[in-house]
Amino acid sequence: MKILGIETSCDETAAAVVATTGDAAKPWAVRSNIIASQTAIHREWGGVVPELASRQHLRDICGVVDRALEAAECGWSDIDALAVTQGPGLVGALLVGVSYAKAAALSLAKPIVPVHHLAGHIESIWLEHGPIPLPAVVLVVSGGHTSLYEVPALGVYRLVGRTRDDAAGEAFDKVARLLGLGYPGGPVVDRRAKLGNDQAVALPRPRFTGPSRSKPHLEGMTEFSFSGLKSAAVRLLQQRQDAGPMTDEEVNDFCASFQRIVVETLVDRTFAAAAALGARSVGIAGGVSANSRLRADALTRGVAEGLPVFVPPLSLSTDNAAMIAAAGLRRLEGGAKSALNFNADPALPMP
Ligand code: KG4
Ligand code: ZN
């Protein structure tokens, strides 16, 4: 079976073809994964401008789907089903993908399933690695979300904690903007951090009053908060910049110190949740999972704690449509019925 995935929730217009393989060790294979990024358009404004995003999706969607079919060496008649991101995201942006996918499904008489964007990020792990030991704890960490899910069975996503305020990616983007490093901030902070001293700048670690690890109740233990760290970083930077421009070395040190605190918080909370839930594996997905230190630290911690850690490759970490196709396949395998009576939902709850 071949499924066409379509993703337009934010600032990437994406289409991909994913096929079932019949191989239990690796049941799904990416046949094509095309992304038209709008980064250059939004960079000028320092962040995503919703109206510009929807207009650009309109311009790009037909060409992106054509290229996805071409790269997969198939035509419309080879596609057995469609999957599209229903939400959450920017409503105008989502509407472009949803309208396109519904029109295509209707005219071709193909089944279509709506997909939750975060289910897509979670399934990117299964798309890359095949079956991983269950129950798993998966951290979804992106520009809009920082959430921990327990996956007790295939296709079941149980929220066990999330950020009380900002998402981790949002904090990366804000700090990068203040440092004059451009948008999106995560990749450039990651690069500059490699050149800096991660102990050079004293930034506060997010603190929570919650149950201790010896009495593992989940409440308070799996939540995140990045607004305090973000405000402290903003204050420090403003004070420093009042005294004149920062040197490259200072910028590198700031990136390294900030990244260390964010990554330590993410890794600590994820492994605390895994221990409390008796997880047999840990997954990390979403745009921030592209962060080199997060990947390295999580893998090291996994080895120390005897828990296998799974991360998608970089091509499946940031927004893409192959993960949406995978989540669509998961829903179809779970018996989901095709429907056309759904609409884009910017605040779609996780099923
Ligand atoms: O998943 P994604 O592409 O879109 C959302 O669903 O939000 O995530 C985008 C976020 C941005 O905040 C970006 O700065 C961050 O992922 N990001 C990174 C890295 N690459 C992307 N953050 C830290 N390190 C990276 N290497
Ligand atoms: Zn995303």
XYZ file of C-alpha atoms and ligand atoms in Angstrom:
378
model
C 0.000 0.000 0.000
C 1.170 3.519 -0.820
C -0.061 6.541 1.093
C 0.399 10.193 0.197
C 0.973 12.455 3.216
C 0.399 16.217 3.157
C 1.599 18.659 5.835
C 0.943 22.434 5.902
C 0.487 23.213 9.618
C 3.137 25.919 9.885
C 5.813 27.156 7.499
C 6.749 24.072 5.482
C 4.666 22.859 2.538
C 5.369 19.131 2.489
C 4.229 16.020 0.633
C 5.581 12.474 0.850
C 4.845 8.954 -0.267
C 5.270 6.141 2.270
C 4.780 2.487 1.338
C 4.146 -0.610 3.417
C 6.898 -3.202 2.943
C 5.501 -6.413 4.398
C 8.695 -6.691 6.508
C 7.794 -6.853 10.207
C 11.189 -5.434 11.211
C 10.685 -2.322 9.066
C 7.022 -2.180 8.003
C 7.096 1.281 6.385
C 9.474 2.836 3.852
C 9.795 6.449 2.732
C 9.495 6.567 -1.072
C 9.709 10.370 -1.289
C 9.828 13.274 1.151
C 9.525 16.742 -0.421
C 9.574 19.965 1.589
C 9.239 23.548 0.336
C 10.492 25.619 3.251
C 9.260 29.176 3.774
C 12.104 30.067 6.140
C 13.520 32.708 3.802
C 10.152 34.508 3.711
C 9.610 34.550 7.488
C 13.239 35.251 8.417
C 12.767 38.886 7.464
C 10.075 39.177 10.180
C 11.915 37.193 12.860
C 9.206 34.500 13.035
C 6.319 32.912 11.136
C 3.741 35.403 9.780
C 0.508 33.351 9.501
C -0.980 35.189 6.522
C 2.232 34.950 4.515
C 2.437 31.253 5.405
C -1.023 30.412 4.057
C -0.445 32.352 0.844
C 2.849 30.557 0.234
C 1.259 27.147 0.901
C -1.284 27.986 -1.813
C 1.492 28.767 -4.269
C 3.537 25.662 -3.433
C 1.116 22.830 -2.717
C 0.484 21.593 -6.281
C 4.154 21.578 -7.252
C 5.217 19.911 -4.002
C 2.703 17.074 -4.427
C 3.727 16.612 -8.084
C 7.376 16.349 -7.031
C 6.545 13.872 -4.246
C 4.756 11.594 -6.740
C 7.537 11.956 -9.278
C 10.297 11.217 -6.753
C 8.376 8.123 -5.595
C 8.103 7.100 -9.261
C 4.358 6.803 -9.080
C 1.254 8.458 -10.440
C -2.045 9.259 -8.756
C -3.415 5.847 -9.711
C -0.672 4.161 -7.618
C -1.744 5.998 -4.452
C -4.058 3.925 -2.248
C -4.877 6.517 0.434
C -4.169 10.062 1.622
C -3.283 11.445 5.054
C -3.284 15.125 5.931
C -2.445 17.188 9.009
C -5.760 18.337 10.497
C -4.168 20.269 13.403
C -2.877 21.745 15.594
C -1.270 24.618 13.720
C -2.073 27.879 11.955
C -5.642 27.655 10.714
C -5.061 29.342 7.341
C -2.039 27.154 6.706
C -3.828 23.942 7.736
C -6.793 24.800 5.503
C -4.627 24.719 2.378
C -3.466 21.144 3.000
C -6.863 19.924 4.217
C -8.749 21.435 1.240
C -6.203 20.113 -1.256
C -6.171 16.607 0.236
C -9.961 16.376 0.489
C -10.395 17.565 -3.116
C -7.814 15.029 -4.344
C -9.389 12.186 -2.347
C -12.881 13.042 -3.556
C -11.968 13.362 -7.216
C -9.915 10.147 -7.212
C -12.272 8.206 -4.927
C -9.405 7.362 -2.545
C -9.707 7.008 1.243
C -8.424 9.918 3.334
C -7.555 10.108 7.045
C -6.953 13.288 9.063
C -3.884 13.166 11.293
C -2.753 14.979 14.451
C 0.560 16.776 13.844
C 2.115 15.424 17.055
C 1.025 11.867 16.224
C 3.071 12.454 13.062
C 6.141 13.479 15.052
C 5.739 10.412 17.306
C 5.312 8.034 14.353
C 8.490 9.409 12.738
C 10.301 7.197 15.271
C 8.479 4.050 14.111
C 8.890 5.079 10.478
C 12.658 5.114 10.911
C 13.214 2.297 13.410
C 10.285 -0.106 12.968
C 8.865 -1.631 16.143
C 10.599 -0.399 19.330
C 10.106 -1.933 22.803
C 6.801 -0.930 24.429
C 5.736 0.775 26.564
C 7.787 3.714 25.279
C 8.032 7.252 26.575
C 8.286 9.781 23.744
C 9.339 13.405 24.134
C 7.865 15.608 21.395
C 9.855 18.810 21.379
C 9.339 21.456 18.715
C 8.693 25.149 18.119
C 5.144 24.844 19.399
C 5.228 21.857 21.764
C 7.184 20.237 24.558
C 5.179 17.204 25.623
C 5.812 13.734 26.985
C 3.686 10.850 25.782
C 3.486 7.294 26.959
C 2.964 4.855 24.085
C 1.670 1.657 25.731
C 0.624 0.086 22.417
C 1.013 0.957 18.741
C -1.004 4.046 17.855
C -1.933 4.869 21.479
C -0.576 8.203 22.727
C -1.136 9.031 26.405
C -0.097 12.528 27.472
C 1.944 12.373 30.695
C 3.300 15.920 30.856
C 3.869 19.088 28.921
C 5.248 22.584 29.195
C 3.369 24.962 31.435
C 4.371 27.899 29.250
C 6.868 28.152 26.367
C 8.005 25.327 24.107
C 11.729 24.529 24.070
C 12.047 25.478 20.372
C 10.406 28.823 21.109
C 13.087 29.503 23.757
C 15.864 28.611 21.267
C 14.287 30.952 18.687
C 13.951 33.823 21.183
C 17.549 33.608 22.418
C 18.835 33.406 18.841
C 16.829 36.495 17.908
C 18.306 38.463 20.826
C 21.791 37.342 19.847
C 21.126 38.535 16.292
C 21.519 34.993 14.929
C 18.343 35.009 12.798
C 15.378 32.656 12.429
C 14.896 29.764 13.067
C 17.161 29.899 16.084
C 17.644 26.250 17.021
C 20.034 25.167 14.258
C 22.324 28.187 14.613
C 22.402 28.041 18.444
C 23.312 24.350 18.047
C 26.201 25.252 15.697
C 27.523 28.122 17.811
C 27.200 26.073 21.028
C 29.748 23.583 19.663
C 32.338 26.393 19.773
C 31.519 27.650 23.278
C 31.987 26.841 26.964
C 28.736 25.457 28.368
C 29.623 26.534 31.927
C 30.506 30.141 31.072
C 27.123 31.767 31.728
C 25.124 31.136 34.906
C 21.515 30.568 33.878
C 18.801 29.200 36.189
C 17.658 25.612 35.828
C 13.866 25.375 35.644
C 12.716 24.146 39.084
C 9.550 22.424 40.117
C 8.118 21.408 43.409
C 6.975 17.897 42.758
C 7.173 14.438 44.259
C 10.646 13.005 44.702
C 12.016 10.304 42.467
C 11.939 7.769 45.286
C 8.149 8.153 45.325
C 7.416 8.326 41.655
C 4.043 9.944 41.208
C 3.984 11.532 37.827
C 2.347 14.790 38.781
C 4.812 17.682 38.827
C 7.614 15.445 37.637
C 6.992 15.416 33.936
C 6.120 19.045 33.388
C 8.366 21.584 31.710
C 8.693 25.341 31.982
C 10.982 27.463 29.849
C 9.615 30.975 30.393
C 11.740 31.623 33.530
C 14.911 30.527 31.745
C 13.940 32.596 28.715
C 13.334 35.722 30.834
C 16.626 35.234 32.695
C 18.442 34.883 29.367
C 16.737 38.033 28.032
C 17.716 40.031 31.167
C 21.333 38.876 31.077
C 21.643 39.603 27.373
C 20.122 43.058 27.676
C 22.496 43.959 30.528
C 25.466 42.658 28.595
C 24.480 44.308 25.320
C 23.980 47.696 27.055
C 27.737 47.622 27.604
C 28.468 47.170 23.877
C 28.434 44.451 21.217
C 29.230 40.885 22.299
C 32.286 39.135 20.909
C 31.873 35.938 18.879
C 33.341 34.012 21.788
C 30.769 35.431 24.204
C 27.936 34.535 21.810
C 29.271 30.982 21.533
C 29.506 30.683 25.336
C 25.967 31.981 25.760
C 24.618 29.486 23.203
C 26.482 26.600 24.819
C 25.334 27.490 28.356
C 21.714 28.035 27.332
C 21.611 24.835 25.287
C 23.102 22.821 28.166
C 20.344 23.920 30.572
C 17.546 23.205 28.074
C 18.950 19.801 27.122
C 19.614 18.741 30.742
C 16.025 19.645 31.650
C 14.571 17.742 28.691
C 16.690 14.648 29.280
C 16.156 14.574 33.075
C 12.376 14.848 32.811
C 12.111 12.317 30.004
C 14.136 9.687 31.859
C 12.289 10.417 35.127
C 8.994 9.758 33.322
C 10.413 6.611 31.715
C 11.527 5.272 35.113
C 8.219 6.088 36.786
C 6.212 4.456 33.995
C 8.431 1.407 33.629
C 9.119 2.266 29.983
C 11.224 -0.145 27.938
C 12.421 2.510 25.499
C 12.648 6.257 25.025
C 11.882 8.240 21.859
C 12.620 11.873 21.051
C 10.934 13.583 18.093
C 10.057 17.063 16.765
C 12.221 19.874 15.417
C 14.360 20.256 18.554
C 15.247 16.542 18.380
C 17.581 17.665 15.574
C 19.726 19.261 18.296
C 23.101 17.529 18.352
C 23.603 17.839 22.111
C 20.094 16.578 22.901
C 20.723 13.536 20.697
C 24.137 12.831 22.189
C 23.110 13.378 25.838
C 19.942 11.293 25.487
C 21.874 8.407 23.902
C 24.522 8.563 26.659
C 21.862 8.599 29.381
C 20.093 5.701 27.700
C 23.280 3.637 27.815
C 23.804 4.551 31.499
C 20.219 3.603 32.402
C 19.993 0.558 30.153
C 17.161 2.052 28.110
C 17.347 2.116 24.306
C 16.838 5.616 22.865
C 15.320 6.194 19.411
C 15.464 9.449 17.440
C 14.389 10.030 13.844
C 17.006 11.064 11.267
C 17.328 14.818 10.693
C 15.113 14.611 7.569
C 12.232 13.345 9.729
C 12.881 15.535 12.820
C 11.661 18.891 11.604
C 8.245 19.192 9.967
C 7.748 16.835 7.031
C 4.948 14.862 5.391
C 6.481 11.370 5.606
C 5.653 11.377 9.326
C 2.073 12.404 8.475
C 1.816 9.541 5.987
C 3.134 7.192 8.702
C 0.561 8.429 11.232
C -2.096 7.957 8.532
C -0.986 4.364 7.980
C -1.119 3.783 11.739
C -4.694 5.084 11.836
C -5.742 2.951 8.856
C -4.115 -0.126 10.437
C -6.126 0.683 13.578
C -9.343 0.561 11.549
C -9.927 4.292 10.992
C -12.525 4.940 8.337
C -12.095 7.416 5.535
C -14.130 10.591 6.007
C -14.525 13.922 4.286
C -16.503 15.633 7.042
C -13.497 16.929 8.995
C -12.078 20.406 9.014
C -8.785 22.062 9.887
C -8.607 22.495 13.670
C -5.884 24.829 14.990
C -6.312 23.452 18.545
C -6.992 19.802 17.693
C -6.707 17.625 20.830
C -4.599 14.457 20.599
C -6.859 11.453 19.897
O 8.854 20.370 14.516
P 9.215 21.684 13.924
O 9.862 21.696 12.564
O 7.963 22.616 13.821
C 6.986 22.662 14.817
O 6.102 21.762 14.815
O 7.107 23.596 15.650
O 10.167 22.434 14.974
C 10.725 23.687 14.716
C 11.564 24.099 15.917
C 12.094 25.534 15.836
O 11.842 26.180 17.073
C 13.596 25.340 15.610
O 14.377 26.398 16.163
C 13.830 24.037 16.335
O 12.718 23.232 16.013
N 15.077 23.368 15.879
C 16.139 23.157 16.685
C 17.148 22.567 15.881
N 16.645 22.414 14.607
C 15.360 22.910 14.647
N 16.321 23.435 17.990
C 17.531 23.132 18.525
N 18.549 22.581 17.811
C 18.414 22.280 16.504
N 19.414 21.719 15.822
Zn 6.166 19.961 14.103
